[in-house]
Amino acid sequence: MTTSHTSDANGAGAADEAVRAELSRLRDSIDNIDAAVVHMLAERFKCTQQVGHLKANHHLPPADPDREARQIARLRQLAESAKLDPAFAEKLLNFIIAEVIRHHETIAKSS
């Protein structure tokens, strides 16, 4: 199926333009949300870096499985209430946690 880029008797050109405009508007929103997500992750990692230094200074282990389990359960509940797949939210948090632990291990080695 091809779409017309010129007007025809049925107004397909105008419809195509409206679709392109809506697509552009939605993509702009997605881009803004992506930027916000990146900035929020950067802020989160600033906090977890401070946690890593605190743990290293007090000889605490880089990982905290009890805290991680509570965070996963909490995030799954948040995801459900936000109509987001809890399994996806858990995978995302597990990915972030793995990166945080890696940072904490690096900090502990350099202390």
Tab-separated table of C-alpha atoms in Angstrom:
chain	number	residue	atom	x	y	z
A	1	MET	CA	0.000	0.000	0.000
A	2	THR	CA	1.345	3.410	-0.887
A	3	THR	CA	0.304	6.774	0.447
A	4	SER	CA	-0.237	9.820	-1.653
A	5	HIS	CA	1.752	12.966	-0.985
A	6	THR	CA	-0.544	15.104	-3.111
A	7	SER	CA	-4.166	16.009	-2.614
A	8	ASP	CA	-6.797	13.952	-4.334
A	9	ALA	CA	-10.570	14.027	-4.422
A	10	ASN	CA	-10.749	12.242	-1.055
A	11	GLY	CA	-8.370	14.648	0.726
A	12	ALA	CA	-5.679	11.992	1.214
A	13	GLY	CA	-2.925	14.597	0.944
A	14	ALA	CA	-4.399	16.563	3.832
A	15	ALA	CA	-4.808	13.366	5.834
A	16	ASP	CA	-1.207	12.392	5.136
A	17	GLU	CA	-0.053	15.815	6.305
A	18	ALA	CA	-2.158	15.528	9.460
A	19	VAL	CA	-0.694	12.094	10.154
A	20	ARG	CA	2.851	13.382	9.617
A	21	ALA	CA	2.162	16.326	11.939
A	22	GLU	CA	0.773	14.038	14.651
A	23	LEU	CA	3.683	11.646	14.233
A	24	SER	CA	6.105	14.541	14.584
A	25	ARG	CA	4.307	15.805	17.701
A	26	LEU	CA	4.387	12.363	19.303
A	27	ARG	CA	8.047	11.850	18.431
A	28	ASP	CA	8.906	15.233	19.955
A	29	SER	CA	7.185	14.099	23.154
A	30	ILE	CA	9.114	10.829	23.094
A	31	ASP	CA	12.385	12.720	22.627
A	32	ASN	CA	11.564	14.951	25.603
A	33	ILE	CA	10.678	11.955	27.758
A	34	ASP	CA	13.907	10.188	26.737
A	35	ALA	CA	15.894	13.277	27.763
A	36	ALA	CA	14.102	13.356	31.120
A	37	VAL	CA	14.800	9.639	31.661
A	38	VAL	CA	18.520	10.155	30.943
A	39	HIS	CA	18.695	13.108	33.335
A	40	MET	CA	16.834	11.178	36.032
A	41	LEU	CA	19.202	8.231	35.626
A	42	ALA	CA	22.170	10.579	35.888
A	43	GLU	CA	20.761	11.961	39.153
A	44	ARG	CA	20.122	8.445	40.417
A	45	PHE	CA	23.699	7.428	39.658
A	46	LYS	CA	25.027	10.524	41.459
A	47	CYS	CA	23.194	9.336	44.560
A	48	THR	CA	24.319	5.740	44.189
A	49	GLN	CA	27.936	6.920	43.750
A	50	GLN	CA	27.624	8.639	47.139
A	51	VAL	CA	26.212	5.413	48.579
A	52	GLY	CA	29.190	3.551	47.091
A	53	HIS	CA	31.674	5.897	48.774
A	54	LEU	CA	29.816	5.618	52.086
A	55	LYS	CA	29.823	1.829	51.856
A	56	ALA	CA	33.518	1.743	50.945
A	57	ASN	CA	34.466	4.096	53.778
A	58	HIS	CA	32.613	1.919	56.274
A	59	HIS	CA	33.686	-1.418	54.764
A	60	LEU	CA	30.159	-2.417	53.784
A	61	PRO	CA	29.594	-4.834	50.887
A	62	PRO	CA	28.862	-3.331	47.441
A	63	ALA	CA	25.633	-5.347	47.083
A	64	ASP	CA	22.657	-5.389	49.449
A	65	PRO	CA	20.389	-8.259	48.349
A	66	ASP	CA	17.668	-7.420	50.909
A	67	ARG	CA	17.469	-3.803	49.706
A	68	GLU	CA	17.496	-4.965	46.082
A	69	ALA	CA	14.601	-7.374	46.704
A	70	ARG	CA	12.587	-4.618	48.405
A	71	GLN	CA	13.303	-2.229	45.529
A	72	ILE	CA	12.259	-4.798	42.930
A	73	ALA	CA	8.988	-5.502	44.767
A	74	ARG	CA	8.358	-1.748	45.134
A	75	LEU	CA	9.098	-1.066	41.463
A	76	ARG	CA	6.863	-3.930	40.341
A	77	GLN	CA	3.983	-2.403	42.339
A	78	LEU	CA	4.686	1.042	40.863
A	79	ALA	CA	4.761	-0.461	37.385
A	80	GLU	CA	1.437	-2.214	37.889
A	81	SER	CA	-0.246	0.970	39.107
A	82	ALA	CA	1.242	2.850	36.124
A	83	LYS	CA	-0.026	0.187	33.678
A	84	LEU	CA	3.541	-0.800	32.790
A	85	ASP	CA	4.599	-4.429	32.503
A	86	PRO	CA	6.082	-5.316	35.936
A	87	ALA	CA	8.448	-7.844	34.333
A	88	PHE	CA	9.848	-5.106	32.099
A	89	ALA	CA	10.242	-2.784	35.097
A	90	GLU	CA	12.050	-5.529	37.004
A	91	LYS	CA	14.420	-6.196	34.093
A	92	LEU	CA	15.201	-2.492	33.875
A	93	LEU	CA	15.847	-2.215	37.607
A	94	ASN	CA	18.021	-5.355	37.580
A	95	PHE	CA	20.093	-3.799	34.792
A	96	ILE	CA	20.472	-0.575	36.807
A	97	ILE	CA	21.288	-2.469	40.013
A	98	ALA	CA	24.003	-4.468	38.235
A	99	GLU	CA	25.582	-1.209	37.043
A	100	VAL	CA	25.364	0.313	40.526
A	101	ILE	CA	27.028	-2.746	42.075
A	102	ARG	CA	29.765	-2.562	39.445
A	103	HIS	CA	30.341	1.086	40.395
A	104	HIS	CA	30.371	0.205	44.113
A	105	GLU	CA	32.923	-2.553	43.513
A	106	THR	CA	35.141	-0.118	41.603
A	107	ILE	CA	34.854	2.459	44.381
A	108	ALA	CA	35.652	-0.175	47.050
A	109	LYS	CA	38.776	-1.289	45.141
A	110	SER	CA	40.039	2.271	44.843
A	111	SER	CA	39.509	3.054	48.557
